[in-house]
Phi, psi and omega in degrees: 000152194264133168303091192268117199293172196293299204301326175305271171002324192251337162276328156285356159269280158029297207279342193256352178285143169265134180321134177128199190273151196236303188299153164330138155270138135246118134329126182083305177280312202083173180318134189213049130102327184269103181256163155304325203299326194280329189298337164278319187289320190071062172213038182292160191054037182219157212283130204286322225240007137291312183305312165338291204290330193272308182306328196267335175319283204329277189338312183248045179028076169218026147346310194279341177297344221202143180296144174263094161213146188283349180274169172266326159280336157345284184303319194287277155007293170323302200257356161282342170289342162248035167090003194235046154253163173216170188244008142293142162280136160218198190263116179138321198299169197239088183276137174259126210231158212002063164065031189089010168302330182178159212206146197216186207216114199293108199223002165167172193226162144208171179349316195278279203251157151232143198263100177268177185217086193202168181276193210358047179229204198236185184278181194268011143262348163289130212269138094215235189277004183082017174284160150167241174218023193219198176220136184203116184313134170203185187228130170224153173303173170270318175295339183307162186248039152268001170227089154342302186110181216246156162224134218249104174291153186238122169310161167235025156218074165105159197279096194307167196310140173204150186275324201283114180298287159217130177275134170293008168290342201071002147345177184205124160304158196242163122251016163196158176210070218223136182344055188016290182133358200254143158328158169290153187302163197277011183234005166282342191289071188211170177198139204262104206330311201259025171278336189219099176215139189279163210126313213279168152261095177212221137258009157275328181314305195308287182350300191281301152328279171005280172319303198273024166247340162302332192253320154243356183091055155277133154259127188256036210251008175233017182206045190283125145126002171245155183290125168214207193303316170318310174290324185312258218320278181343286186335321207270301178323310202283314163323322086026261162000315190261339157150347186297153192220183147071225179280031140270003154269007210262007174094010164242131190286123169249198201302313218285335168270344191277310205282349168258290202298338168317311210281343164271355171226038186056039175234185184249167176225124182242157171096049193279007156293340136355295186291321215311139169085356189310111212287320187218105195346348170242352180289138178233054182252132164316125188300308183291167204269162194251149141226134210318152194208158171093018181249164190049033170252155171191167210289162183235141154328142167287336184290348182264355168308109224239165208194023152308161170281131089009107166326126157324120157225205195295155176258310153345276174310319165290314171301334173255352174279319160303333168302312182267347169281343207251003186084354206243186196275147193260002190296277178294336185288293183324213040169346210245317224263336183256005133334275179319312202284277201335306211293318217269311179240002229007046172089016197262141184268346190266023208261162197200132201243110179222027167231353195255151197311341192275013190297065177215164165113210194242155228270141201247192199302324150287344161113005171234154179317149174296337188261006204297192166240116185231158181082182226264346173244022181032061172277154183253159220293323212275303157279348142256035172262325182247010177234020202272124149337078167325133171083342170265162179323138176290328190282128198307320192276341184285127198323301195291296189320326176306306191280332175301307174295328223250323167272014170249354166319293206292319187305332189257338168276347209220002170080351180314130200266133194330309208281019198020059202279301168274007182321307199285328177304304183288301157284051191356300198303350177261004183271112183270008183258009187225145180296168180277161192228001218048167158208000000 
């Protein structure tokens, strides 16, 4: 099957939202700023087209590339401190325009011009500050002095069409690059069984959304690509639709509702091993006996939580050593977990996440916000208080205790069976054979 890079994914969809006005009209008020697009972000009724440009990462879970943050200097500040501004266009990049006045989504270049895309903004014949109430496509010169410059997210399997002699991606420069007009190829449609489970984020959920607002009317516009109650609650209509009644009706998708709704709206279902052992023709609860999870763990004061820094050690050694305190088996977890950690810290136990939406509350003894995602699996303060190891260390950084909260998480969130036979199934971010998604 042909491979479709992050960045194409992310410029057909970019490219598949349709052109107009997005925001609320009141009578007596006017435009007032509220859209799906803020309402995903979770800042509606604030001025939108950072939230744009982050949203469209989000839709195909490519989140993690990019700062949640709402402003233009924010981002531009972000990426200049780590290298991945330019004074080129390239494709995918977030160009900042009249001096942080507003910001579009980069979607082709020639000689000349670069072709942007973006929300809150006006059609591409309206005079004003380029502020406005739709999302719309446009051409600006490469010489204008309306453009500042970019910040080039670096995908991570390989560099998109780019202007830039060098890019720090390692790129090879263009001198034009502009969309085809065409869709991802017709084998790329497909979505993966053990992707859709609620809780998750990904482009099978969106896929699937897609689908189930044709068949049944969802809106998803205020959550695309993750699974929550809603896609539940669909699953289940459509199921109803196919004649399931009781628990094969219950909004968790098995082989016979996943593999019809493809087949009526055009995609594959890949991993139908998944389904494998199935108690009732539409259930996707595993045949073979589980073992029980989500156990032995208890909660701490979030106030008892300590935020000293730490030696650096092994991730490994910490993994398996959380393994023999939690009892469980090292076969599926190590190898899950340093999966997670690479993704998460690159194994680092002292790593601290302080741009991303949890980065709030008040600034604690390192010197970061209280709620950041911190240690070598980026637990955040609340959940390793309330997932915490009897007997391992209260400090949030410390290797085993981290990972030890990070494996009794997954088991109660995501269902994940102790002996961590489905970890990679349930958790995409443990998976080495799926990009990272978070969890």
């Amino acid at each position: 099957m042909m491979t479709v890079p992050q960045w194409r994914k992310l410029l057909d969809h970019i490219q598949s939202i349709p052109e107009g006005v997005y925001e609320t009209n009141l009578p007596g008020i006017g435009y007032n700023n509220r859209t799906p697009f803020g309402k995903q972000f979770g800042e509606d009724g604030q001025s939108w087209c950072v939230m744009f440009d982050w949203d469209m990462y989000a839709d195909v879970s490519l989140e993690h590339l990019v700062p949640k943050v709402d402003n233009v200097t924010s981002f531009s500040q972000w990426a200049s401190t780590r290298g991945k501004w330019s004074e080129y266009p390239s494709v995918g990049a977030w160009v900042n325009l009249s001096g942080g006045g507003h910001t579009e989504l980069v979607v082709g270049f020639d000689a000349t011009e670069v072709h942007t895309k973006g929300g809150n903004t006006v059609a591409a014949d309206a005079v004003d500050a380029g502020q406005g109430n739709g999302v719309y496509s446009h051409r600006t010169e490469r010489k204008s002095p309306k453009i500042v410059g970019y910040f080039a997210p670096g995908f991570e399997d390989g560099c998109p069409p780019t202007a830039d002699p060098d890019d720090h991606r390692g790129g090879t420069a263009v001198e034009s690059w502009l969309w085809p007009g065409t869709a991802l190829p017709a084998q790329d449609r497909s979505v993966t069984a053990s992707e859709l489970v609620l809780g998750a984020r990904n482009t099978s959920v969106r896929t699937v959304q897609t689908a189930l607002a044709t068949e049944v009317g969802l809106d998803y516009s205020a959550a695309p690509g993750t699974f929550g109650p809603r896609t539940k609650a669909a699953i289940a209509a459509f199921q109803r639709k196919l004649g399931l009644t009781g628990a094969d009706a219950d909004g968790v998708f098995g082989r016979y509702s996943l593999t019809e709704l493809g087949r009526r709206q055009g995609f594959i279902v890949l991993g139908l091993d998944f389904f494998d052992g199935l108690h009732h023709p539409d259930q996707d609860e595993i045949a073979a006996p589980k073992v029980q999870s989500g156990q032995g763990f208890t909660a701490i004061p979030l106030d008892a939580v300590t935020f000293g820094q730490v030696p650096d050690g092994s991730t490994t050694a910490a993994a398996k050593e959380a393994c023999r305190i939690l009892g469980v088996p090292e076969t599926h977890w190590v190898p899950g977990i340093l999966v997670a950690a690479k993704r998460e810290s690159s194994y680092n136990f002292n790593a601290v996440n302080s741009w991303d939406s949890n980065a709030t509350g008040p600034e604690q003894s390192d010197g970061h916000p209280l709620n950041c995602s911190r240690g070598v699996l980026q637990v955040i303060p609340s959940t390793f208080a309330a997932y915490h190891q009897p007997g391992t260390s209260n400090a949030i950084y410390d290797g085993v205790a981290n990972i030890c909260s990070a494996m009794h998480y997954v088991m109660v969130r995501y269902g994940v069976y102790s002996d961590g036979t489905n970890l990679a199934g349930r958790v995409c971010q443990f998976d080495p054979t799926r990009g990272p998604c978070g969890y």
